[in-house]
Steps between C-alpha positions, in 0.01 A plus 500: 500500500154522350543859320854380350291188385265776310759674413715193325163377367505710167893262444340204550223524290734555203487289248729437160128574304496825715853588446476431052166764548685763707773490208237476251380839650874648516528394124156687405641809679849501345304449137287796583790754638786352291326411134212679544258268410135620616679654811182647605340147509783224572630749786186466707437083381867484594477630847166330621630167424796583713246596773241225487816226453627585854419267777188617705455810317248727638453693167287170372197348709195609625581822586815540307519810266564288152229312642244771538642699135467150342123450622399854428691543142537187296242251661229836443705562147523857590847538444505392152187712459690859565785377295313511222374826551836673544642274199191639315589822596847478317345373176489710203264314257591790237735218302223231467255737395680611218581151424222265606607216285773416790180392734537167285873474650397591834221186467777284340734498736328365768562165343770444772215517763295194329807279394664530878195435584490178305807424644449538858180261433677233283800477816204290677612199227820527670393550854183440542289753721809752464217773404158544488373665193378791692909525595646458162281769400633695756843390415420608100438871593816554545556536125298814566790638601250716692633466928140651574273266307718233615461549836150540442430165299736313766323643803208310390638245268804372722559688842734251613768561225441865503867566605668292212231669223583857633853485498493292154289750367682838603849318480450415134354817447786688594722238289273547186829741369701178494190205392340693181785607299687132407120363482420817259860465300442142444129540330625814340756600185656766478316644247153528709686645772567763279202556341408886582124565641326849388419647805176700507601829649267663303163306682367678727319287771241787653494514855108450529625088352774521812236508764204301238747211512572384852102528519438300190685244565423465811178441442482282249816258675231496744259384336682214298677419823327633810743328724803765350306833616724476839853460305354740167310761710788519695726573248313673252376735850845615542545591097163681525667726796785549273350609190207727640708808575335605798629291786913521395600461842301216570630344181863572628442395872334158333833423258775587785376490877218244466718300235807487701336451852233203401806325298709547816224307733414251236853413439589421888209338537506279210857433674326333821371209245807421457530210777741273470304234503269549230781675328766259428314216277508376214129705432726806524791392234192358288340852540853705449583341168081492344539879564828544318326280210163738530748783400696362247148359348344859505787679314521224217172485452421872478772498265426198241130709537634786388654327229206328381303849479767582263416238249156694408672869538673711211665670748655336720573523911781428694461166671669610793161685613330156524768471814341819666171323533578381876376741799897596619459858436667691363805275551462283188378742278884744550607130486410454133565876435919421610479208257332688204792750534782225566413385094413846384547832702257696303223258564220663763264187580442642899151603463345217327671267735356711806168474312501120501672474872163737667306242287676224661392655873147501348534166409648362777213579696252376288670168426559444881086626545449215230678224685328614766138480396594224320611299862342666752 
């Protein structure tokens, strides 16, 4: 009678809260498989909040697995750490060297991260004590649109809301094809989304400046803001490994088996935050819709940027670049490409808007390493 008591224990325990976060899971997994939306990512989320929802689950606890990856890669930041160096590995900085003046929509674009921030902080005149300020910050990173640094920030910022940051973060990310066009059509004309950009085929960008510039900046990101070296050196490691030309393997095991595998781990373990009962409140809904606004913010405001630079320019840009500033590479860069073309199919704007979407992964960093220096 006593082992049929264990072994009914796991139905009793179930609760409606446990039931909406097992679905919750099931719906992560059918957006990852069926829409492909950030399959690599929601899959994994998806599937550990299935496992750490059920009743008595071994997988979470002491010596539970999700346990022991959670300790060992988030609470250490370590997973974030090798993300960065594989996503760093898949950069090509060729586009914003040729270009440099899209740094300055890289940098304006993370005008979503202060303003949700703002947000998150001014819900405490509504309900009090909602969020510290240490929280909201963490809450404002993600209009990075950067999963890594937001994991990072919320690690330290807000580790009890980790789940509902991640899986804002990488969700809207992998909606960004459906948030920035209506938010760049509506602070657009048609006539700037056709406006042609020269693209400079002809500069050469010499590969002793490839492997100068992860070092550069670096060095002096680390200086300005020494708590970034982790998130930077991380990231500009993995571009160094790309662009020297003597460890190609390494560079190619670093963008595809370390990528894949770290994403895999931090995605199911992220997915063991998700608890029902830190899940399902009103601190999650709060958090859910700030992180919509944090993207919506960052696109317009890259854009109205961009068209602000072209009241001092004789030749002008296409405004649409000033969308590209946010870190969702390369998505939102062939984003802005598709709607170039839609107006005008001779009209080539791809590598400027890649040049101002690798300076939005630079500037993610450093505007999370801000808030964090700022705070900490």
């Amino acid at each position: 009678m006593g082992n049929l008591s264990k072994l009914l224990s796991g139905i009793r325990g179930l609760t409606w809260q446990s039931v909406l976060m097992m679905a919750i899971g099931c719906v992560l997994i059918y957006l990852a498989i069926k829409k492909e939306y950030e399959p690599l990512l929601l899959l994994p989320i998806g599937f550990g909040a299935i496992m750490t929802n059920i009743p008595g689950s071994a997988a979470v606890g002491e010596h539970g697995f999700l346990t022991i990856l959670y300790d060992a890669g988030i609470v250490t930041e370590l997973f974030p750490i090798l993300i960065f160096i594989a996503v760093g590995a898949m950069i090509d900085f060729t586009p914003l060297l040729k270009q440099p003046v899209t740094l300055f929509f890289g940098a304006a674009a993370q005008f979503g991260i202060f303003a949700a921030m703002l947000l998150a902080a001014g819900a405490n005149l509504i309900w009090p004590g909602i969020f510290s300020l240490k929280e909201a910050a963490a809450i404002g990173i993600i209009g990075a649109a950067d999963g890594p640094t937001s994991i990072f920030v919320g690690n330290l910022f807000a580790p009890r809301f980790m789940g509902a940051i991640t899986v804002a973060a990488y969700s809207y990310m992998a909606l960004v094809p459906m948030i920035q066009p209506p938010v760049i059509k509506a602070l657009t004309t048609k006539e700037e989304r056709k406006i042609h950009m020269d693209i400079s085929y002809d500069v050469k960008v010499s590969k002793t400046v490839l492997i100068l510039f992860p070092i550069v900046v670096t060095i002096v990101a680390g200086i300005v803001a020494p708590i970034s070296v982790p998130l930077i050196g991380a990231l500009m490691f993995g571009n160094l490994i790309r662009e020297c030309g003597v460890l190609e393997h390494l560079s190619q095991t670093a963008q595809n088996e370390l990528g894949n595998l770290v994403t895999l781990l931090l995605g199911i373990t992220i997915g063991s935050t998700m608890v029902a009962k830190e899940f399902l409140t009103l601190n999650t809904l709060l958090i859910l819709c700030i992180g919509l606004l944090a993207f919506v913010f960052d696109t317009g405001f890259g854009v109205l940027f961009a068209k602000f630079v072209n009241l001092f320019l004789k030749k002008k840009i296409n405004p649409m670049i000033g969308g590209c500033g946010i870190s969702a590479f390369p998505m939102s860069a062939r984003i802005v490409q598709k709607m170039a073309q839609a107006e005008d199919d001779q009209n080539f704007i791809l590598m400027p808007a890649i040049g101002a979407n690798v300076a939005g992964q630079i500037g993610s960093i450093v505007a999370g390493s801000i808030i964090l220096a700022l705070l900490s």
